Coordinates of C-alpha atoms and ligand atoms in Angstrom, one line a residue:
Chain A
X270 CA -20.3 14.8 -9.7
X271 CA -20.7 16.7 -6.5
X272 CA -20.7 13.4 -4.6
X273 CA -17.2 12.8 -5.8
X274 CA -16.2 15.9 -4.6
X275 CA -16.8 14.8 -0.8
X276 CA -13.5 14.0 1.1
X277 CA -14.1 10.1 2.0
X278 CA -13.5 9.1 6.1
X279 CA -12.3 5.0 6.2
X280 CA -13.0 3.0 9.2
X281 CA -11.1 -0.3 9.4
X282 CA -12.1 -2.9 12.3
X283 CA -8.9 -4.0 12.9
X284 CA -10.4 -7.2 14.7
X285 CA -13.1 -7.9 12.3
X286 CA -10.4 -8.4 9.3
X287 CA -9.4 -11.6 8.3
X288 CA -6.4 -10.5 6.1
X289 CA -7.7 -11.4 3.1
X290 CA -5.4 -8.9 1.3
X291 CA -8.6 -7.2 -1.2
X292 CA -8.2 -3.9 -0.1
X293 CA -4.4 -4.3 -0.6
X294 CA -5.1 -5.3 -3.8
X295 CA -7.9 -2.6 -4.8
X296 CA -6.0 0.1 -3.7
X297 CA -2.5 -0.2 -2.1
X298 CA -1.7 3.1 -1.9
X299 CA -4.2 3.6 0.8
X300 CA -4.4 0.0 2.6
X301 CA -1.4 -2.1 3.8
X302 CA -1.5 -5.5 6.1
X303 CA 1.2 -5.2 8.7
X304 CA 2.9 -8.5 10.3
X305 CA -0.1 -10.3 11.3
X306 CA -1.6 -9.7 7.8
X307 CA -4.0 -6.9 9.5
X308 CA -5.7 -4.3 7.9
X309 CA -3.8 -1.0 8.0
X310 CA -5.0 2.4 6.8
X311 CA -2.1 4.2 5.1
X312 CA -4.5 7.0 4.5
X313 CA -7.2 7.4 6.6
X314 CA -8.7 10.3 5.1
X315 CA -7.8 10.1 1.3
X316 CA -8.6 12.7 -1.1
X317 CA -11.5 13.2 -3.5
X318 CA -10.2 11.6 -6.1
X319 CA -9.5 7.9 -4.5
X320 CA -13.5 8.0 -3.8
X321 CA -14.2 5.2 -5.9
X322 CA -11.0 3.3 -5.4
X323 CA -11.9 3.2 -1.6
X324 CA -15.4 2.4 -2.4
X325 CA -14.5 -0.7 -4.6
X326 CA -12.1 -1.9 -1.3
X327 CA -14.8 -1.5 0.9
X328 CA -17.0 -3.8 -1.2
X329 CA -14.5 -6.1 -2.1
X330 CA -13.9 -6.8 1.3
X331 CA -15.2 -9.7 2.2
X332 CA -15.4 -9.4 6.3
X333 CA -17.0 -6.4 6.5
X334 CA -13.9 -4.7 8.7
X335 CA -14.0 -2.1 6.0
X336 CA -17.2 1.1 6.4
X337 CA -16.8 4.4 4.8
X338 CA -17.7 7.2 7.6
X339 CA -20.6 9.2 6.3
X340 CA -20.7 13.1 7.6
Chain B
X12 CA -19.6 -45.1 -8.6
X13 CA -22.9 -45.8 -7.4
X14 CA -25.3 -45.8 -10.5
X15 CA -28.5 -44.7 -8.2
X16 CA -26.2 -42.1 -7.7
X17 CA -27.4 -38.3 -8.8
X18 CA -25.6 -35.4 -8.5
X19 CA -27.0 -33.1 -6.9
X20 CA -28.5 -29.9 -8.1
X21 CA -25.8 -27.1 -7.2
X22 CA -23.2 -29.7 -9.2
X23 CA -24.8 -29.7 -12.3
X24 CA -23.1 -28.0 -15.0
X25 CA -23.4 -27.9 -18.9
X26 CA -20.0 -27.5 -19.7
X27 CA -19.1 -23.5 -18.5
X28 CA -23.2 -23.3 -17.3
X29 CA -24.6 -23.9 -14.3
X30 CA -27.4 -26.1 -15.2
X31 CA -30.6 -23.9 -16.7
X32 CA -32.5 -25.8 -13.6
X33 CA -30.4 -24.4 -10.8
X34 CA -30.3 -20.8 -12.8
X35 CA -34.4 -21.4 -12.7
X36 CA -34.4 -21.7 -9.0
X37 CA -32.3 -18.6 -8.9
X38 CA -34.6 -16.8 -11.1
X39 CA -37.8 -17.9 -9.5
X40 CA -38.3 -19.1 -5.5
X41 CA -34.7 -18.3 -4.7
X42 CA -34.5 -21.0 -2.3
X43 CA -35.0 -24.6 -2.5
X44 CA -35.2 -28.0 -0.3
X45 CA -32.7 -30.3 -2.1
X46 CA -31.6 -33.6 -0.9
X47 CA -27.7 -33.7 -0.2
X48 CA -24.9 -35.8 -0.8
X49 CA -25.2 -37.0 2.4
X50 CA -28.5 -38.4 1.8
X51 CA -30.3 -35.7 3.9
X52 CA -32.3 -33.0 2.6
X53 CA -30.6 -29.5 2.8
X54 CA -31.7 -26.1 1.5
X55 CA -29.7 -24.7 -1.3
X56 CA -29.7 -20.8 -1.2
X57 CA -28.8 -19.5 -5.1
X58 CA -29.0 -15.1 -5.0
X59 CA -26.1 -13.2 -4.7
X60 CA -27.6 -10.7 -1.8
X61 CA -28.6 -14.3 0.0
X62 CA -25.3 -16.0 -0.8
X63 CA -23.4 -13.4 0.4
X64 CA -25.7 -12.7 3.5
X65 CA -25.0 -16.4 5.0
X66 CA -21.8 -16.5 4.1
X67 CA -21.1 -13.5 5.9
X68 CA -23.3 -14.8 9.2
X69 CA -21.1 -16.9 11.0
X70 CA -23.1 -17.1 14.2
X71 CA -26.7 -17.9 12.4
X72 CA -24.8 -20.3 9.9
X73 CA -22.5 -22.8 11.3
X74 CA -19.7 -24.5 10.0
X75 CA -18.8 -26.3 13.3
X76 CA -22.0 -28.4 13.3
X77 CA -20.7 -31.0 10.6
X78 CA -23.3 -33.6 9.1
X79 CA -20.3 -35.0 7.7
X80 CA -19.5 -37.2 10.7
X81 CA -23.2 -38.1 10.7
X82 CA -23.6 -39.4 7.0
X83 CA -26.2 -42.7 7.2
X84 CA -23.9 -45.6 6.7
X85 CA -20.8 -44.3 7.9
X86 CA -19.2 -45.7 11.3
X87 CA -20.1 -44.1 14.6
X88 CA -17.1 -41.8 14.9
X89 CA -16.2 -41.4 19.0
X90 CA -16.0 -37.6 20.0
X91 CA -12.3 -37.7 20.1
X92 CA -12.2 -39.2 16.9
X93 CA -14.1 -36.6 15.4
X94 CA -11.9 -33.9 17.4
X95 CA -8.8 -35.4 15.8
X96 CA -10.6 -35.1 12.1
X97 CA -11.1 -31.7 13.2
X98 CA -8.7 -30.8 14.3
X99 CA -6.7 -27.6 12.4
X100 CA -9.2 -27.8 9.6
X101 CA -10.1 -24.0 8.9
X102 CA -13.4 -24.7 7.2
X103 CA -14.8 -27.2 10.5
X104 CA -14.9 -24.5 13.4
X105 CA -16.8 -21.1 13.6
X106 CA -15.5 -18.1 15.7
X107 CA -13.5 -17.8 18.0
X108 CA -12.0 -21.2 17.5
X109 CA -11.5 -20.5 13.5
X110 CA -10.3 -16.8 14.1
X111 CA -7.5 -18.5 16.5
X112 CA -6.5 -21.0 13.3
X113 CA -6.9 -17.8 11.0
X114 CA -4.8 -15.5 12.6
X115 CA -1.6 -17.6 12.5
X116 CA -2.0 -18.3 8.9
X117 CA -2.8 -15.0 7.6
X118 CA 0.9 -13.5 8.0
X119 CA 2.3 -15.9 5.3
X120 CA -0.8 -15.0 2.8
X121 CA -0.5 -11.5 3.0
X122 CA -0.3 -9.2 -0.6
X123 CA 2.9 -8.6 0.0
X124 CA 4.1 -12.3 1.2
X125 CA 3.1 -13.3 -2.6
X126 CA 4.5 -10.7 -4.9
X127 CA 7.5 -12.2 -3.5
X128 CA 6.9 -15.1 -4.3
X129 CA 6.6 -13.7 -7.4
X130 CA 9.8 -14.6 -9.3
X131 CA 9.8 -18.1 -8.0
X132 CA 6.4 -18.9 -9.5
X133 CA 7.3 -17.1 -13.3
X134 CA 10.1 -19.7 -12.7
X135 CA 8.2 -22.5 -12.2
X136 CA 6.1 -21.6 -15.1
X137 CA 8.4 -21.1 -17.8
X138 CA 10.5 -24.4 -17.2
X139 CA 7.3 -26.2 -17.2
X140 CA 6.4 -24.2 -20.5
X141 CA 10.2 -25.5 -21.5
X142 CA 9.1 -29.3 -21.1
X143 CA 6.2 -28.9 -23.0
X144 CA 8.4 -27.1 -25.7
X145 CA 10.6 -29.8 -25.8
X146 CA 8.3 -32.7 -25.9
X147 CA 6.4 -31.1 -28.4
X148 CA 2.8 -31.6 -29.2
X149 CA 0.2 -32.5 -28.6
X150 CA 0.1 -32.5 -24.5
X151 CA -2.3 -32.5 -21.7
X152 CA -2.6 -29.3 -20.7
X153 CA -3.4 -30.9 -17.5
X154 CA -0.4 -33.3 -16.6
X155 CA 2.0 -30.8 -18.3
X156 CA 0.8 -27.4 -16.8
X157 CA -2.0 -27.0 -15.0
X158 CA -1.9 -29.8 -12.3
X159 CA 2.1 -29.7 -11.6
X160 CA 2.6 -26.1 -11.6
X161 CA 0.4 -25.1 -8.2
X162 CA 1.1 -28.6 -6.7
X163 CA 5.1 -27.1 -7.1
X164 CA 4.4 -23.9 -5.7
X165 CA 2.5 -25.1 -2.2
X166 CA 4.8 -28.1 -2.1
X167 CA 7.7 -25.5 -2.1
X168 CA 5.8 -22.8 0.3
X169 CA 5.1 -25.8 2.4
X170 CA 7.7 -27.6 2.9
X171 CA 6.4 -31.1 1.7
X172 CA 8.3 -32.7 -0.4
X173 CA 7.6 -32.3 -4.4
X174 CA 9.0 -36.1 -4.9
X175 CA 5.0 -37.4 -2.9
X176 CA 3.2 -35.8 -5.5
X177 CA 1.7 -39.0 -7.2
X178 CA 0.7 -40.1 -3.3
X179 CA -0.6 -37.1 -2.4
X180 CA -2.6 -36.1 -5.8
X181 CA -4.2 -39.6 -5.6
X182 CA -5.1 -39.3 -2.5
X183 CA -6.3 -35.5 -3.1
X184 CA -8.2 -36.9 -5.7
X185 CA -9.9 -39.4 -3.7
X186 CA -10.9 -37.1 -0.6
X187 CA -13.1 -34.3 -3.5
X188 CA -14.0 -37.0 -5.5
X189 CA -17.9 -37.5 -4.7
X190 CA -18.7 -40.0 -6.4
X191 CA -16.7 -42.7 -3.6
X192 CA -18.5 -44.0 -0.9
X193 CA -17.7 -41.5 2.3
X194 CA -15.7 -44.1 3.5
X195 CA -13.0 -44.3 1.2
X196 CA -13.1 -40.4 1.2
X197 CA -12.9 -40.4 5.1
X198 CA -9.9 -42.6 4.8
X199 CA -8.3 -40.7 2.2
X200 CA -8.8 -37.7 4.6
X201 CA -6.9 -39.8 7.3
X202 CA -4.2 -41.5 5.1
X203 CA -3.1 -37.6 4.1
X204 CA -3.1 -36.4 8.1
X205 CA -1.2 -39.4 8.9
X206 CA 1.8 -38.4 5.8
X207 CA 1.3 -34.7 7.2
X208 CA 1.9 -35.9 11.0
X209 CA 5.6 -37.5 9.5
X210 CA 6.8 -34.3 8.3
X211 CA 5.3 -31.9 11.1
X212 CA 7.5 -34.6 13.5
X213 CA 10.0 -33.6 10.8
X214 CA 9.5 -30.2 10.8
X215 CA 9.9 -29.8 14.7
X216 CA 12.9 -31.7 14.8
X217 CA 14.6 -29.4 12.2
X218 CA 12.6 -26.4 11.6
X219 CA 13.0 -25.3 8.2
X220 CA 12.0 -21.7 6.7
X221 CA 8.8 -22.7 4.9
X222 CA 5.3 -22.6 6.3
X223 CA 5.3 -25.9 8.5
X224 CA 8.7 -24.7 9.8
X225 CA 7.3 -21.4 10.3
X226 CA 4.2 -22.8 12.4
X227 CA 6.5 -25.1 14.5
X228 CA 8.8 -22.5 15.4
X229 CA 6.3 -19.8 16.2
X230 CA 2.8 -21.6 17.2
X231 CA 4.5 -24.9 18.0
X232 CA 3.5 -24.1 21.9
X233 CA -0.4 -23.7 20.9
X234 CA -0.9 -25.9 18.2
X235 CA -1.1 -29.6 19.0
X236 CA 0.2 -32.3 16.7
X237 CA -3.4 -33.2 15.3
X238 CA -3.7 -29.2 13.7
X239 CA -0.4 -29.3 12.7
X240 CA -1.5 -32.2 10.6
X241 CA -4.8 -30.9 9.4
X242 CA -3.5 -27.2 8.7
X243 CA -0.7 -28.9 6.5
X244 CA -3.4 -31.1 5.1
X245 CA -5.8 -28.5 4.3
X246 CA -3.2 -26.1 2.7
X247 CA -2.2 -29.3 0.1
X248 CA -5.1 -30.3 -1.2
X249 CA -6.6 -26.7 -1.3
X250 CA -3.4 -25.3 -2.7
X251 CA -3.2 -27.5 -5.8
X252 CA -6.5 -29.1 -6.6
X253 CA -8.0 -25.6 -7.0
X254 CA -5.6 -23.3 -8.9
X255 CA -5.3 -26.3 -11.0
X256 CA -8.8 -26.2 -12.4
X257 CA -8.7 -22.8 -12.9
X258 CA -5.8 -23.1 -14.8
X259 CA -6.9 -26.0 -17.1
X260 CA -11.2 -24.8 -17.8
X261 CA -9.8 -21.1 -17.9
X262 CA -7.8 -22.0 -20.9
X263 CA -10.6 -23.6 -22.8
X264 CA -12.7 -21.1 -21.6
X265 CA -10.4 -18.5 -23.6
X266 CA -10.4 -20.5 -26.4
X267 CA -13.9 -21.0 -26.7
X268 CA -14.3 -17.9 -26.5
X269 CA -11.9 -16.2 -29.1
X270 CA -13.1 -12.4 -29.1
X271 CA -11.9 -12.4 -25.6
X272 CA -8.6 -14.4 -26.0
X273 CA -7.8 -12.3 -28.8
X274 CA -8.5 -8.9 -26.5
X275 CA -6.7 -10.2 -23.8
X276 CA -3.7 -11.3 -26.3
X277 CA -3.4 -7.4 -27.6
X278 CA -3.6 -5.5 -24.5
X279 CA -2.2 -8.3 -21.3
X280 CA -3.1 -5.3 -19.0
X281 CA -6.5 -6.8 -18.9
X282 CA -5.0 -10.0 -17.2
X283 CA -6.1 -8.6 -13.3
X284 CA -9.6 -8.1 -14.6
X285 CA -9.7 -11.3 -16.6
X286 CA -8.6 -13.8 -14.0
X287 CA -11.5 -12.1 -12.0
X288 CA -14.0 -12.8 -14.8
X289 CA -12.9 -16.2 -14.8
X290 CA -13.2 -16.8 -11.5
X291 CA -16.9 -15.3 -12.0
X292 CA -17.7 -17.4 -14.9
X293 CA -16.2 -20.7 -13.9
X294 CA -16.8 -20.4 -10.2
X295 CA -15.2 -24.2 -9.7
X296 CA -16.1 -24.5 -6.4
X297 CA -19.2 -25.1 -6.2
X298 CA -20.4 -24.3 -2.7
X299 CA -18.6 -23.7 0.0
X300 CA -18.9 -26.4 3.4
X301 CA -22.5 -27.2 3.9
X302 CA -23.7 -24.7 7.5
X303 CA -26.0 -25.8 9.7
X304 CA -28.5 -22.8 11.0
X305 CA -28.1 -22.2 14.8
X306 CA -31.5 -20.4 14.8
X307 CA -34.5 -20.3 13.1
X308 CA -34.0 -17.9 9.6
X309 CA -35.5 -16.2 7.1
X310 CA -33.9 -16.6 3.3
X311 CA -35.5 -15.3 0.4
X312 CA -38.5 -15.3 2.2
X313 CA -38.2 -19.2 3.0
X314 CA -38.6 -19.7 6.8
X315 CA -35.6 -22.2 7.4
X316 CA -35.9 -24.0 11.2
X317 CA -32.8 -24.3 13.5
X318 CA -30.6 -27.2 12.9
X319 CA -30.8 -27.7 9.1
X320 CA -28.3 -27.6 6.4
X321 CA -27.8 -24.8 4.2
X322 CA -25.6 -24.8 1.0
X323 CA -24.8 -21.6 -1.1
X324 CA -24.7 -22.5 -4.7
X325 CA -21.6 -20.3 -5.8
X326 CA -21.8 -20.4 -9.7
X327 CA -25.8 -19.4 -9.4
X328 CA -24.8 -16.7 -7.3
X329 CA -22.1 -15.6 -9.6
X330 CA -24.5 -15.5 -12.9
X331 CA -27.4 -13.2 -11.0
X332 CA -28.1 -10.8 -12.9
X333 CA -27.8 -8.2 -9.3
X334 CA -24.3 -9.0 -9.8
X335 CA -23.1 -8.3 -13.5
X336 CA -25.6 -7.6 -16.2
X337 CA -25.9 -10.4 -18.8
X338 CA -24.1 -12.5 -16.7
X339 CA -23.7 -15.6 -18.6
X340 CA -21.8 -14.1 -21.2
X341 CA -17.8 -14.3 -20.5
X342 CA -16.6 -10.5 -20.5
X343 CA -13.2 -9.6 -19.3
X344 CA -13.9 -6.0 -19.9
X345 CA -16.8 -6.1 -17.5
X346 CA -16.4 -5.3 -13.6
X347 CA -16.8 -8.8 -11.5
X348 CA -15.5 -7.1 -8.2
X349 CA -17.6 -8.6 -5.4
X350 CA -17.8 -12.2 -6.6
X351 CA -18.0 -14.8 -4.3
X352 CA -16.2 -17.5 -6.4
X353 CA -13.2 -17.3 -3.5
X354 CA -16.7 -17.4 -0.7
X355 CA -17.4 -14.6 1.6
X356 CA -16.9 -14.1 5.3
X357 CA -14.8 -15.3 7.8
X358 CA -13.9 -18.5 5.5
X359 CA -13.2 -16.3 2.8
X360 CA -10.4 -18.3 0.7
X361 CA -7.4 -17.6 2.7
X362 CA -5.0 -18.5 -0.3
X363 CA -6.8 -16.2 -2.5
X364 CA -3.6 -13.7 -3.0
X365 CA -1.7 -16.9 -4.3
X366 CA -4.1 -18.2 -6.5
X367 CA -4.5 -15.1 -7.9
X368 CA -0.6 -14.7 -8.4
X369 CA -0.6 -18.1 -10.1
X370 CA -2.9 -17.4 -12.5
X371 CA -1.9 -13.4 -13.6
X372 CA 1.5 -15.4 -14.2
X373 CA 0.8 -18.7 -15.9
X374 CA -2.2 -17.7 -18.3
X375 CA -0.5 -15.0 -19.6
X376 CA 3.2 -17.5 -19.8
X377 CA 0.9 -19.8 -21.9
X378 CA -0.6 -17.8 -24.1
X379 CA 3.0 -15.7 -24.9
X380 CA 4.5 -19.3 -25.6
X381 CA 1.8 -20.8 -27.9
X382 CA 0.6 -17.8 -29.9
X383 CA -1.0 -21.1 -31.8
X384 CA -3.0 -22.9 -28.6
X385 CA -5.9 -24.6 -29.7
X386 CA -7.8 -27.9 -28.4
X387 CA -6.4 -31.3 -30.3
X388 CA -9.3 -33.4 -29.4
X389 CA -10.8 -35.5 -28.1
X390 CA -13.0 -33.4 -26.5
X391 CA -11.8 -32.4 -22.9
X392 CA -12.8 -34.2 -19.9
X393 CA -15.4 -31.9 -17.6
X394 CA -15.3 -33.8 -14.0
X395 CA -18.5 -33.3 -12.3
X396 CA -18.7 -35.8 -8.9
X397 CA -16.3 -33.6 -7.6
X398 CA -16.1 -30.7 -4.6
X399 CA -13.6 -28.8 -7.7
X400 CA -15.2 -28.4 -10.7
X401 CA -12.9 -28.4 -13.6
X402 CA -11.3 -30.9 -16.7
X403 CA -9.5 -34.3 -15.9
X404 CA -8.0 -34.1 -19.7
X405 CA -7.1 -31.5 -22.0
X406 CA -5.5 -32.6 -24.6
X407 CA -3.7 -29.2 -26.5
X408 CA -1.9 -28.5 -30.0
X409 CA -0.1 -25.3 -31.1
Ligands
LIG131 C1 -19.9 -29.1 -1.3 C2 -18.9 -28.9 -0.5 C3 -18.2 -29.9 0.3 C4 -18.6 -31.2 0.7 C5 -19.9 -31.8 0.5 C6 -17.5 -31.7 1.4 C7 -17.6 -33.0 2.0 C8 -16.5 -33.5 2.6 C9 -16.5 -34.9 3.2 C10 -17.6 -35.9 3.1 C11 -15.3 -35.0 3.7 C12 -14.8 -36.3 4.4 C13 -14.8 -36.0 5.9 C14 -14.4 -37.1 6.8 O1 -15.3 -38.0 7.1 O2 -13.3 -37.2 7.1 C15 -14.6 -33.8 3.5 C16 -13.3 -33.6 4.0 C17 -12.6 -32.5 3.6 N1 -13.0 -31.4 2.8 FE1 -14.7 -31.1 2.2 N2 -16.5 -30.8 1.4 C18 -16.9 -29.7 0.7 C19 -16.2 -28.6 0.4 C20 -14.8 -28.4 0.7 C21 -14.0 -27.3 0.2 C22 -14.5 -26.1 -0.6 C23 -12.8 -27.6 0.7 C24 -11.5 -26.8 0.5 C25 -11.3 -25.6 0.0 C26 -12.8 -28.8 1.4 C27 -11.8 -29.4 2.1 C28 -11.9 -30.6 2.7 C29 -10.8 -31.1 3.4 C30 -9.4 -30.5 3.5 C31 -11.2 -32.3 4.0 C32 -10.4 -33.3 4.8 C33 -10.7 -32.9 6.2 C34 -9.7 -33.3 7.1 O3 -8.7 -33.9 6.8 O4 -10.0 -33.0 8.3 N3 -14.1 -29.3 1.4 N4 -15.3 -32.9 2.8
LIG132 C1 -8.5 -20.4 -7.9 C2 -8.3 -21.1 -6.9 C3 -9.1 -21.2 -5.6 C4 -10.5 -21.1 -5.4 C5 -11.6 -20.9 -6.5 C6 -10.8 -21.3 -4.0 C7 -12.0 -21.2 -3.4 C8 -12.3 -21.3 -2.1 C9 -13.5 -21.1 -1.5 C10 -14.9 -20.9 -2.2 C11 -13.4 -21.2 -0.1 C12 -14.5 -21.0 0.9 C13 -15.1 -22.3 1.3 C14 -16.2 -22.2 2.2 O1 -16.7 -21.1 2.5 O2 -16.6 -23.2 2.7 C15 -12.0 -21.4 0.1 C16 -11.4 -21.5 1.4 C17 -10.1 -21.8 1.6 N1 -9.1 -21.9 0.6 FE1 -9.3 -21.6 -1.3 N2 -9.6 -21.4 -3.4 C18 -8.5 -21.4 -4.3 C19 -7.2 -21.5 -4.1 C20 -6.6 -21.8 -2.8 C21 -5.2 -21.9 -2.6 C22 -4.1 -21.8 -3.6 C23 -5.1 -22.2 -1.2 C24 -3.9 -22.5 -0.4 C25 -2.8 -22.0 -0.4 C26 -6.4 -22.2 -0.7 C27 -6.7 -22.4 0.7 C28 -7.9 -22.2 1.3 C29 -8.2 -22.4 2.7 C30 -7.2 -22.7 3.8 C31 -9.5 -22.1 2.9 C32 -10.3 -22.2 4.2 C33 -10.3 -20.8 4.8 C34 -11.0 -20.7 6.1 O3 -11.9 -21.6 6.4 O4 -10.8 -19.8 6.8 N3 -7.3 -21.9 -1.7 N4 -11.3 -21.4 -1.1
LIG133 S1 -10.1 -6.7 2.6 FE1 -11.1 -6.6 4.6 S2 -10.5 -8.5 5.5 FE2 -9.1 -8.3 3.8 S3 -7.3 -7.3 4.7 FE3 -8.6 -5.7 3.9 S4 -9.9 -5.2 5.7 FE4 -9.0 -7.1 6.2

């Protein structure tokens, strides 16, 4: 699917997250919480093929901190 | 209990079912006036898109405006005395007062905080697997397993001493049971920040390395005596009485259900996705607090006036159809991301990493030990007049 194909931008509101940990827990190799339990993109730009991966993060998070960056 | 006493409609359950008249108000207005425990009316929102839309409007829905202190009946509470009720209670304040609570709590929740907690909780489970072993059966999968094993595991990541446990489970029991008069609930609620208050005095005298130590050492400037309390007194009874439930209607639910007990016996890959679809399925809490709108809204088409109580019914929301096709049917193999049996929003469960950690360890502990688990009757005890839906008795054979 050519949609697939698409690079995928993340943007994480670093003071909209709560630290519930679901994008951690969807994908850890492209979110980590630091000290304070924060949101932190590993990966800001991941490739092609974590597309859905980042996808499910961004609706499994439940504060809305997480928005993919449409071109 | 009261016999005049009904429950009200978001509580109803047939067993694993939210009752076919709450799915019907799902399925058809979406929206409807109910009266609430509290004895005034409320409107109970039952869609996923509109359970997850309030949930996630902190401003428009309101968790600080609490009808609780305003039940008919109940003694006029001073404004102090209501502050000190308050006080540290994560699920009474709305931003910027909750995100100040929040944000000191979230560093011991994080994903990576638990899986180190990993090893302790296997341990727990397998010497309480041991006892059961040794006693033999038949046992109640609820005194043996599913009540003592979470009640362990906060007690410990606490710092409150695992010797209270018959104190603190009665009086746990007392504050969600709904069915008491809101005045022995209220007292309960008190009696548990009063034991909480000893050991935070404990806990600033001789900080330890668990949670309360944690908070005294590094918030002990900003957080008065009173949250201290109430943040301990929150985590206890939210830690255990939860988990706990899940634990003990999960395992019937698997055995009721043997297609999917036997699937998730021959491939225990599948446990991630099944604690998700039990969480789906059983959704045990069965709304979050009651919110009180700040403005005049617009749900489901229902105009709902400013100043009225709003309750999301969680396990309606969890069986629409917009959120998993053929929803009633329990299907571990099926895709439950975006559930809202943990809530939504800024309240979303904030020990959701645990409970989760709990469970991908014990089910799977349990169902390794007792290839032969199966109900020994009598028939399991559902609790309904409860904020935690879940069994009181489970008696179990292998
Ligand atoms: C339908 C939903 C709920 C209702 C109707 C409800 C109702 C109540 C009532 C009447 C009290 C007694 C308040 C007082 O006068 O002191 C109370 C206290 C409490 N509830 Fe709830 N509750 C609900 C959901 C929850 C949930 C989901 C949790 C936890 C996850 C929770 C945690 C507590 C706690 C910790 C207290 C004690 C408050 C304190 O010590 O400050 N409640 N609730
Ligand atoms: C499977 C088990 C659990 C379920 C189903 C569950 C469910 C929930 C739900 C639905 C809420 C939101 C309530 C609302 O919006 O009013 C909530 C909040 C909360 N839960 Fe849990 N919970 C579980 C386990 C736990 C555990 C183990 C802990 C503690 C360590 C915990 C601590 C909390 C706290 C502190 C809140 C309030 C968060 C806030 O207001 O920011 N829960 N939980
Ligand atoms: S899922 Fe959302 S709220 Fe939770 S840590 Fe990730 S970004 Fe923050």
């Amino acid at each position: 699917m050519s949609e697939e194909q698409k690079p995928v931008r993340i943007r994480a509101d670093r003071d909209v997250c709560i630290g519930a940990g679901m994008c951690v827990m969807t994908a850890d190799q492209i979110f980590d919480q630091d000290d304070d339990g924060v949101v932190v993109l590993l990966e800001p730009e991941p490739p092609a093929q974590y597309a859905d991966l980042v996808r499910r993060a961004v609706r499994a998070c439940p504060s809305g901190a997480l928005s993919l960056v449409e071109d | 209990m009261s016999e005049s006493m009904t429950l009200p409609l978001h509580m109803r359950r047939a067993e694993f079912d939210p009752a076919a008249e709450l799915a019907a108000v799902r399925d058809e207005e979406g929206v409807r006036k109910v009266r609430t425990v509290f004895g005034v009316d409320g409107w109970l929102i039952t869609r996923f898109a509109d359970v997850r839309a309030v949930l996630g409007d902190a401003e428009r829905f309101s968790n600080a405006h609490q009808m609780v202190f305003r039940i008919p009946g109940m003694p006029q509470r001073t404004d102090e005395e209501i502050a000190e009720l308050r006080a540290g209670n994560l699920l009474a304040f709305d931003p910027p007062e909750h995100t100040r609570l929040r944000r000191m709590l979230t560093p011991e929740f994080t994903v990576r905080r638990m899986r180190r907690l990993e090893p302790r909780i296997h341990d727990i489970v397998t010497e309480h697997l041991d006892a059961m072993e040794r006693t033999g059966p038949p046992a109640d999968l609820v005194t043996d397993f599913a009540l003592p094993i979470p009640s362990l595991v906060i007690c410990e990541l606490l710092g409150v001493p695992y010797d209270d446990r018959a104190d603190f489970q009665r009086r746990s029991g007392r504050m969600l049971d709904l069915s008491l008069p809101p005045q022995e609930r209220a007292a309960a609620s008190l009696e548990s920040r009063v034991y909480m208050g000893e050991l935070v005095a404990r806990a600033k005298a001789d900080p330890g390395d668990d949670l309360l130590g944690m908070l005294v050492r590094e918030h002990g400037e900003d957080l008065t005596p009173a949250e201290l309390a109430g943040i301990g007194s929150l985590l206890l009874l939210a830690g255990h009485e939860t988990t706990s439930n899940m634990l003990s209607l999960g395992t019937l639910a698997l055995l009721r259900n043997p297609e999917q007990l036997e699937l998730l016996r021959k491939e225990p890959e599948r446990i991630d996705a099944a604690v998700e679809e039990l969480l789906r399925w059983l959704s045990i809490v069965h709304s979050g607090m009651t919110k009180v709108t700040t403005t005049d809204v617009e749900v489901a088409g229902q105009r709902i006036p400013a100043g009225e109580i709003v309750i999301c019914a969680l396990p309606a929301a969890n069986r629409d159809p917009a959120l998993a096709a053929d929803p009633d049917r329990l299907d571990i193999g099926r895709d439950s991301l975006g559930h809202v049996a943990f809530g939504h929003g800024v309240h979303h469960c904030l020990g959701a990493p645990l409970a989760r950690m709990e469970m991908r360890v014990a089910f799977p502990a349990l169902l390794q030990r007792f290839p032969g688990l199966r109900e020994a009757g009598p028939e399991p005890a559902f609790r309904s007049f409860n904020v935690v839906y879940g069994l009181s008795s489970f008696k179990v054979a292998w």
